[in-house]
Backbone as a chain_set.jsonl record, in Angstrom:
{"seq": "MIKKTLIAGGIVAAMALVAGQAFAGECSDDQQSAAGMLAAGIGKDAVSKVVAVTGKQMVNVENCEFAGGKYNVDFKYNFLAADGLYWVEISAKFDASGGGATSKVTKASPNMAAAEAKAGVKLAAN", "coords": {"N": [[-0.409, -48.632, -14.586], [1.044, -46.64, -15.796], [-0.564, -44.588, -16.252], [-1.974, -43.891, -13.568], [0.415, -42.826, -12.744], [0.735, -40.689, -14.495], [-1.849, -38.804, -13.981], [-1.525, -38.499, -11.502], [0.764, -37.073, -11.402], [-0.025, -35.009, -12.907], [-2.015, -33.879, -10.884], [-0.516, -33.026, -9.009], [1.297, -30.967, -10.493], [-0.835, -29.506, -11.096], [-1.433, -28.362, -8.51], [0.836, -27.198, -7.481], [1.021, -24.978, -9.312], [-1.121, -23.556, -8.648], [-0.791, -22.797, -6.079], [1.383, -21.567, -6.401], [0.341, -19.343, -7.849], [-1.27, -18.096, -5.802], [0.544, -17.12, -4.34], [2.087, -15.431, -5.85], [3.458, -12.639, -6.69], [3.172, -11.252, -3.734], [5.015, -9.197, -1.502], [8.644, -9.537, -0.767], [10.176, -9.651, 2.419], [12.309, -7.746, 2.308], [11.275, -6.288, -0.031], [8.808, -5.213, 1.194], [9.919, -3.388, 3.195], [11.414, -1.768, 1.629], [9.1, -0.605, -0.263], [7.327, 0.278, 2.035], [9.203, 2.659, 2.742], [9.095, 4.139, 0.554], [6.546, 4.483, 0.415], [6.341, 6.399, 2.178], [7.234, 8.798, 1.496], [5.204, 9.376, -0.633], [3.138, 9.26, 0.724], [3.516, 11.617, 2.197], [3.495, 13.533, 0.115], [0.654, 13.375, -1.121], [-0.732, 14.103, 1.177], [0.188, 16.716, 1.472], [-1.312, 18.709, -0.039], [-3.193, 19.681, 1.75], [-2.628, 19.631, 4.39], [0.639, 20.846, 5.835], [3.341, 18.413, 6.289], [5.28, 18.315, 9.477], [6.311, 17.05, 11.578], [7.121, 14.096, 12.678], [6.739, 10.762, 10.954], [4.951, 7.89, 9.981], [4.471, 5.038, 8.459], [2.496, 2.209, 7.988], [2.023, -0.699, 6.337], [-0.325, -2.765, 4.891], [-0.979, -4.442, 2.845], [1.152, -5.381, 0.158], [2.182, -5.847, -2.853], [4.152, -6.823, -5.376], [4.991, -6.876, -8.606], [5.926, -7.274, -12.053], [8.193, -5.355, -11.926], [7.021, -3.222, -10.653], [5.229, -1.711, -7.683], [1.94, -2.698, -5.87], [0.47, -1.034, -3.424], [-1.09, -0.519, -0.268], [-1.66, 1.524, 2.678], [-1.27, 2.73, 5.702], [-0.748, 6.101, 6.518], [0.55, 7.871, 8.92], [1.153, 11.056, 10.629], [2.696, 14.333, 12.054], [1.329, 17.42, 12.111], [1.437, 20.712, 12.317], [-0.665, 21.233, 14.132], [-1.165, 18.942, 15.077], [-1.634, 15.48, 15.442], [-2.542, 13.288, 12.266], [-4.001, 10.972, 10.118], [-4.043, 9.071, 7.231], [-5.468, 6.626, 4.763], [-4.281, 4.981, 2.236], [-4.017, 4.021, -1.07], [-1.688, 2.902, -3.491], [0.434, 3.067, -6.52], [3.318, 2.213, -7.624], [6.951, 2.676, -8.876], [9.619, 0.351, -8.556], [11.666, 2.431, -7.932], [10.069, 4.339, -6.785], [8.955, 6.103, -8.464], [6.816, 7.273, -11.089], [4.322, 7.505, -9.702], [1.12, 6.959, -8.429], [-1.66, 7.718, -6.668], [-4.478, 6.999, -4.445], [-6.217, 8.119, -1.753], [-8.039, 6.338, 0.716], [-9.559, 6.958, 3.016], [-9.552, 8.8, 5.865], [-8.422, 10.638, 8.909], [-10.794, 12.383, 11.18], [-9.949, 14.993, 11.784], [-8.382, 15.35, 9.531], [-10.351, 15.392, 7.578], [-11.85, 17.776, 8.27], [-9.521, 19.604, 7.791], [-9.518, 19.441, 4.911], [-11.915, 20.369, 4.122], [-11.615, 22.529, 4.881], [-9.194, 23.673, 3.269], [-10.637, 23.313, 0.934], [-10.138, 21.247, -0.595], [-10.436, 18.022, -1.769], [-9.417, 14.671, -0.577], [-10.226, 12.17, 0.132], [-12.878, 10.347, 0.026], [-14.929, 10.039, 2.448]], "CA": [[0.377, -47.866, -13.733], [1.34, -45.271, -16.204], [-1.93, -43.859, -16.334], [-1.776, -43.699, -12.53], [1.408, -41.646, -12.478], [0.632, -39.284, -15.025], [-2.931, -38.284, -13.07], [-1.038, -38.126, -9.943], [1.74, -35.989, -11.746], [-0.779, -33.953, -13.188], [-2.598, -33.068, -9.903], [0.869, -32.382, -8.002], [1.498, -29.85, -11.209], [-1.964, -28.408, -10.287], [-1.619, -27.862, -7.14], [1.991, -26.251, -7.433], [0.418, -23.82, -10.122], [-2.386, -22.779, -8.09], [0.151, -22.485, -4.901], [2.277, -20.103, -7.055], [-0.357, -18.225, -8.24], [-1.536, -17.527, -4.623], [1.728, -16.132, -3.497], [2.875, -14.673, -7.194], [3.259, -11.036, -6.737], [3.393, -11.131, -2.591], [6.286, -8.567, -1.512], [9.448, -10.272, 0.188], [10.238, -8.477, 3.816], [12.898, -6.579, 1.763], [10.473, -5.3, -0.821], [7.94, -4.54, 2.212], [10.433, -2.586, 3.812], [11.458, -0.607, 0.618], [7.926, 0.07, -0.308], [7.243, 1.381, 3.051], [10.145, 3.978, 2.879], [8.638, 4.884, -0.793], [5.272, 5.074, 0.609], [6.239, 7.462, 3.16], [7.17, 10.062, 0.408], [4.049, 9.43, -1.568], [1.846, 9.774, 1.571], [3.462, 13.168, 2.367], [3.223, 14.233, -1.378], [-0.482, 13.298, -1.162], [-1.537, 14.923, 2.384], [0.643, 18.298, 1.348], [-2.111, 19.578, -0.384], [-4.067, 20.151, 2.663], [-1.68, 19.69, 5.823], [2.18, 20.602, 5.584], [3.807, 17.693, 7.417], [6.199, 19.168, 10.08], [7.023, 16.25, 12.37], [7.453, 12.448, 12.551], [5.943, 9.97, 9.963], [4.892, 6.374, 10.48], [3.797, 3.954, 7.785], [1.946, 0.762, 8.178], [2.008, -1.234, 5.408], [-1.335, -3.686, 5.11], [-1.267, -5.284, 1.687], [2.304, -5.131, -0.784], [2.4, -6.859, -4.033], [5.322, -6.374, -6.494], [5.044, -7.744, -10.085], [6.543, -6.348, -13.592], [8.97, -4.054, -11.629], [6.101, -2.086, -9.941], [4.535, -2.26, -6.077], [0.914, -2.283, -5.459], [0.651, -0.801, -1.768], [-2.306, -0.168, 0.607], [-1.054, 1.55, 3.76], [-1.853, 4.133, 6.561], [0.255, 7.018, 6.942], [0.539, 8.681, 10.011], [2.181, 11.949, 10.58], [2.461, 15.193, 12.45], [1.607, 18.455, 11.339], [1.536, 22.069, 13.118], [-1.879, 21.519, 14.93], [-1.401, 17.689, 15.899], [-1.73, 13.937, 14.496], [-3.116, 12.925, 11.454], [-3.496, 9.886, 9.582], [-4.85, 9.098, 5.849], [-5.276, 5.126, 4.229], [-3.657, 5.027, 1.067], [-3.641, 2.86, -1.968], [-0.814, 3.688, -4.304], [0.984, 2.091, -7.12], [4.648, 2.994, -7.994], [7.649, 1.797, -9.334], [11.039, 0.068, -7.294], [12.326, 3.91, -7.062], [9.083, 5.145, -6.373], [8.948, 6.938, -9.54], [5.351, 6.942, -11.6], [3.053, 6.826, -8.488], [-0.66, 6.766, -8.562], [-2.258, 7.193, -5.183], [-5.663, 7.264, -3.894], [-6.639, 8.32, -0.763], [-9.196, 5.876, 0.653], [-9.658, 6.931, 4.273], [-8.975, 9.987, 6.706], [-9.174, 10.685, 10.184], [-11.744, 13.373, 11.512], [-9.208, 16.129, 11.434], [-7.605, 15.415, 8.212], [-11.512, 15.53, 6.77], [-11.698, 19.028, 8.647], [-8.474, 20.151, 7.057], [-9.805, 19.149, 3.418], [-12.79, 21.407, 3.757], [-10.97, 23.988, 5.086], [-8.361, 23.933, 2.264], [-11.188, 23.378, -0.088], [-9.37, 20.085, -1.119], [-11.352, 16.38, -1.318], [-8.597, 13.535, -0.7], [-10.808, 10.89, 0.428], [-14.334, 9.967, 0.052], [-15.128, 9.212, 3.502]], "C": [[0.744, -46.814, -14.337], [0.358, -44.162, -16.373], [-2.106, -43.342, -14.828], [-1.087, -42.44, -12.067], [1.267, -40.389, -13.322], [-0.57, -38.455, -14.37], [-2.486, -37.544, -11.675], [0.038, -37.145, -10.453], [0.948, -35.062, -12.343], [-1.68, -32.931, -12.034], [-1.594, -32.405, -9.007], [0.995, -30.962, -8.977], [0.35, -29.191, -11.27], [-1.441, -27.588, -9.658], [-0.549, -26.818, -7.208], [1.668, -25.059, -8.273], [-0.672, -23.065, -9.376], [-1.544, -22.321, -6.563], [1.037, -21.224, -5.421], [1.672, -19.065, -7.206], [-1.094, -17.676, -6.861], [-0.771, -16.684, -3.994], [2.425, -15.416, -4.423], [2.328, -13.154, -6.67], [3.469, -10.344, -4.925], [4.743, -10.197, -2.193], [6.979, -9.85, -0.118], [9.415, -9.211, 1.533], [11.213, -7.311, 3.137], [12.121, -5.834, 0.993], [9.601, -4.909, 0.089], [8.907, -3.171, 2.358], [10.87, -1.475, 2.928], [10.077, -0.138, 0.16], [7.108, 1.062, 0.73], [8.046, 2.915, 3.184], [9.526, 4.677, 1.765], [7.345, 5.577, -0.625], [5.504, 6.213, 1.501], [6.216, 8.891, 2.425], [5.601, 10.062, -0.117], [2.712, 9.971, -0.557], [2.296, 10.973, 1.959], [3.34, 13.745, 1.18], [1.54, 14.545, -1.468], [-1.427, 14.22, -0.302], [-1.167, 16.595, 2.184], [-0.231, 19.151, 0.76], [-3.048, 20.058, 0.236], [-3.213, 20.432, 3.605], [-0.248, 19.859, 5.157], [2.323, 19.394, 6.806], [5.082, 18.21, 8.23], [6.909, 17.981, 11.301], [7.085, 14.713, 11.557], [6.336, 12.036, 11.48], [6.13, 8.418, 10.174], [4.06, 5.601, 8.983], [3.471, 2.696, 7.911], [1.051, 0.371, 6.883], [0.805, -2.246, 5.256], [-1.426, -4.575, 4.095], [0.097, -4.281, 0.652], [2.026, -6.479, -1.627], [3.225, -6.141, -4.747], [5.37, -7.449, -7.76], [5.528, -6.528, -11.349], [7.651, -5.138, -12.807], [8.203, -2.934, -10.621], [5.454, -2.684, -8.422], [3.016, -1.614, -6.482], [0.73, -2.194, -3.941], [-0.543, -0.228, -1.268], [-1.778, -0.001, 1.867], [-1.741, 2.486, 4.276], [-0.727, 4.727, 6.846], [-0.365, 7.854, 8.03], [1.378, 9.736, 9.929], [1.669, 12.939, 11.435], [2.474, 16.356, 11.821], [1.478, 19.589, 12.723], [0.37, 21.789, 14.479], [-2.026, 19.941, 15.365], [-1.25, 16.401, 14.967], [-2.644, 13.758, 13.568], [-3.156, 11.976, 10.887], [-4.615, 9.63, 8.21], [-4.572, 7.427, 5.557], [-5.119, 5.844, 2.943], [-3.733, 3.869, 0.174], [-3.094, 3.237, -3.295], [0.15, 2.486, -5.125], [2.261, 2.814, -7.631], [5.505, 1.963, -8.782], [8.912, 1.472, -8.534], [11.748, 1.289, -7.05], [11.179, 4.811, -6.525], [8.517, 6.515, -7.085], [7.093, 6.322, -10.248], [4.425, 6.596, -10.641], [2.035, 7.478, -8.847], [-1.001, 6.615, -7.043], [-3.704, 7.652, -5.104], [-5.901, 7.242, -2.498], [-7.756, 7.857, -0.03], [-9.82, 5.974, 2.014], [-9.423, 8.176, 4.921], [-9.389, 10.569, 7.923], [-10.102, 12.111, 10.239], [-11.098, 14.722, 11.243], [-8.638, 16.522, 10.173], [-9.012, 15.871, 7.318], [-11.625, 17.301, 7.163], [-10.693, 19.99, 7.764], [-8.644, 20.329, 5.69], [-10.815, 19.938, 3.301], [-12.722, 22.572, 4.098], [-10.245, 24.8, 3.99], [-9.23, 23.54, 1.006], [-10.794, 22.421, -1.274], [-10.025, 18.555, -0.795], [-10.068, 15.459, -1.737], [-9.46, 12.483, -0.739], [-12.156, 10.945, 0.382], [-14.717, 9.368, 1.12], [-16.507, 8.967, 3.919]], "O": [[0.862, -45.825, -13.612], [0.626, -42.984, -16.608], [-2.444, -42.159, -14.822], [-1.495, -41.477, -11.419], [1.606, -39.267, -12.946], [-0.268, -37.276, -14.187], [-2.869, -36.548, -11.062], [0.16, -36.207, -9.665], [1.475, -33.957, -12.213], [-1.956, -31.738, -12.158], [-1.83, -31.381, -8.365], [0.83, -29.886, -8.401], [0.529, -28.01, -11.567], [-1.047, -26.453, -9.93], [-0.862, -25.641, -7.031], [2.134, -24.008, -7.832], [-0.959, -21.907, -9.682], [-1.963, -21.28, -6.056], [1.25, -20.159, -4.841], [2.102, -17.96, -6.875], [-1.556, -16.549, -7.037], [-1.119, -15.744, -3.279], [3.37, -14.737, -4.021], [1.207, -12.734, -6.381], [3.84, -9.181, -4.77], [5.73, -10.661, -2.764], [6.475, -10.535, 0.773], [8.739, -8.184, 1.592], [10.985, -6.121, 3.351], [12.162, -4.624, 1.219], [9.425, -3.724, -0.194], [8.686, -2.118, 1.76], [10.756, -0.317, 3.329], [10.008, 1.085, 0.284], [6.508, 2.112, 0.503], [7.584, 3.974, 3.608], [9.378, 5.887, 1.937], [6.97, 6.645, -1.109], [4.616, 7.065, 1.464], [5.458, 9.834, 2.654], [4.922, 11.038, 0.2], [1.751, 10.693, -0.82], [1.33, 11.708, 2.158], [2.914, 14.886, 1.36], [1.111, 15.651, -1.794], [-2.419, 14.851, -0.667], [-1.886, 17.521, 2.56], [-0.056, 20.355, 0.945], [-3.839, 20.809, -0.334], [-2.961, 21.631, 3.724], [0.079, 19.214, 4.161], [1.709, 19.362, 7.873], [6.01, 18.558, 7.501], [8.012, 18.213, 11.796], [7.091, 14.375, 10.373], [5.34, 12.696, 11.185], [7.181, 7.845, 10.461], [2.892, 5.916, 8.756], [4.451, 1.951, 7.945], [-0.035, 0.797, 6.487], [1.304, -3.11, 5.977], [-1.994, -5.628, 4.387], [0.109, -3.067, 0.447], [1.77, -7.634, -1.286], [3.12, -4.916, -4.809], [5.75, -8.619, -7.727], [5.433, -5.301, -11.384], [7.757, -4.034, -13.342], [8.748, -2.024, -9.996], [5.264, -3.871, -8.157], [2.795, -0.569, -7.094], [0.831, -3.21, -3.253], [-1.037, 0.658, -1.966], [-1.371, -1.017, 2.431], [-2.644, 3.087, 3.693], [0.231, 4.135, 7.345], [-1.479, 8.379, 8.037], [2.382, 9.587, 9.233], [0.487, 12.847, 11.768], [3.379, 16.589, 11.02], [1.439, 19.24, 13.903], [0.619, 22.134, 15.634], [-3.033, 19.668, 16.019], [-0.756, 16.455, 13.841], [-3.774, 14.068, 13.944], [-1.991, 11.579, 10.903], [-5.798, 9.968, 8.24], [-3.565, 6.921, 6.054], [-5.611, 6.922, 2.608], [-3.519, 2.752, 0.643], [-3.792, 3.788, -4.146], [0.515, 1.406, -4.662], [2.177, 3.975, -8.03], [5.145, 0.87, -9.22], [9.296, 2.374, -7.79], [12.451, 1.341, -6.041], [11.378, 5.862, -5.916], [7.945, 7.507, -6.633], [6.447, 5.321, -9.938], [3.781, 5.548, -10.683], [2.057, 8.5, -9.533], [-0.705, 5.648, -6.34], [-4.053, 8.667, -5.706], [-5.752, 6.127, -1.997], [-8.652, 8.694, 0.074], [-10.646, 5.098, 2.27], [-8.823, 8.844, 4.079], [-10.539, 10.98, 8.072], [-10.044, 12.87, 9.271], [-11.677, 15.53, 10.517], [-8.437, 17.672, 9.783], [-8.833, 16.666, 6.395], [-11.458, 18.069, 6.217], [-11.092, 20.981, 7.153], [-8.042, 21.254, 5.145], [-10.817, 20.445, 2.179], [-13.461, 23.511, 3.802], [-10.407, 25.99, 3.718], [-8.585, 23.421, -0.036], [-10.989, 22.609, -2.475], [-10.06, 18.073, 0.337], [-9.666, 15.414, -2.9], [-9.434, 11.809, -1.768], [-12.568, 11.98, 0.905], [-14.917, 8.157, 1.024], [-16.741, 8.223, 4.872]]}, "num_chains": 1, "name": "protein.A"}
């Protein structure tokens, strides 16, 4: 009887550990909201080397993880510039205040690619 209880207890503990690892680091709704606000600034900084953001901005967070006081976020950044609407997809890491940010543009709209060529700056490897 004790052997069966220990085996069942071990299985339950192992399942809890696996379930905990599957959800460890995923952002809560509040963290995702904060990450989105910070991502807008990071996105603006990333594209400002090519195009000046002059109008509305929108961030769509695709993936958000938070661990050790740092965010790891994949997002799509849409913004208005003087000559139209642009978008980029960015993968970024930053702390809870937006500091220490590193970002990588992974994909860009066709007009952003044209603006990159015009500015002589390559943000994304489309």
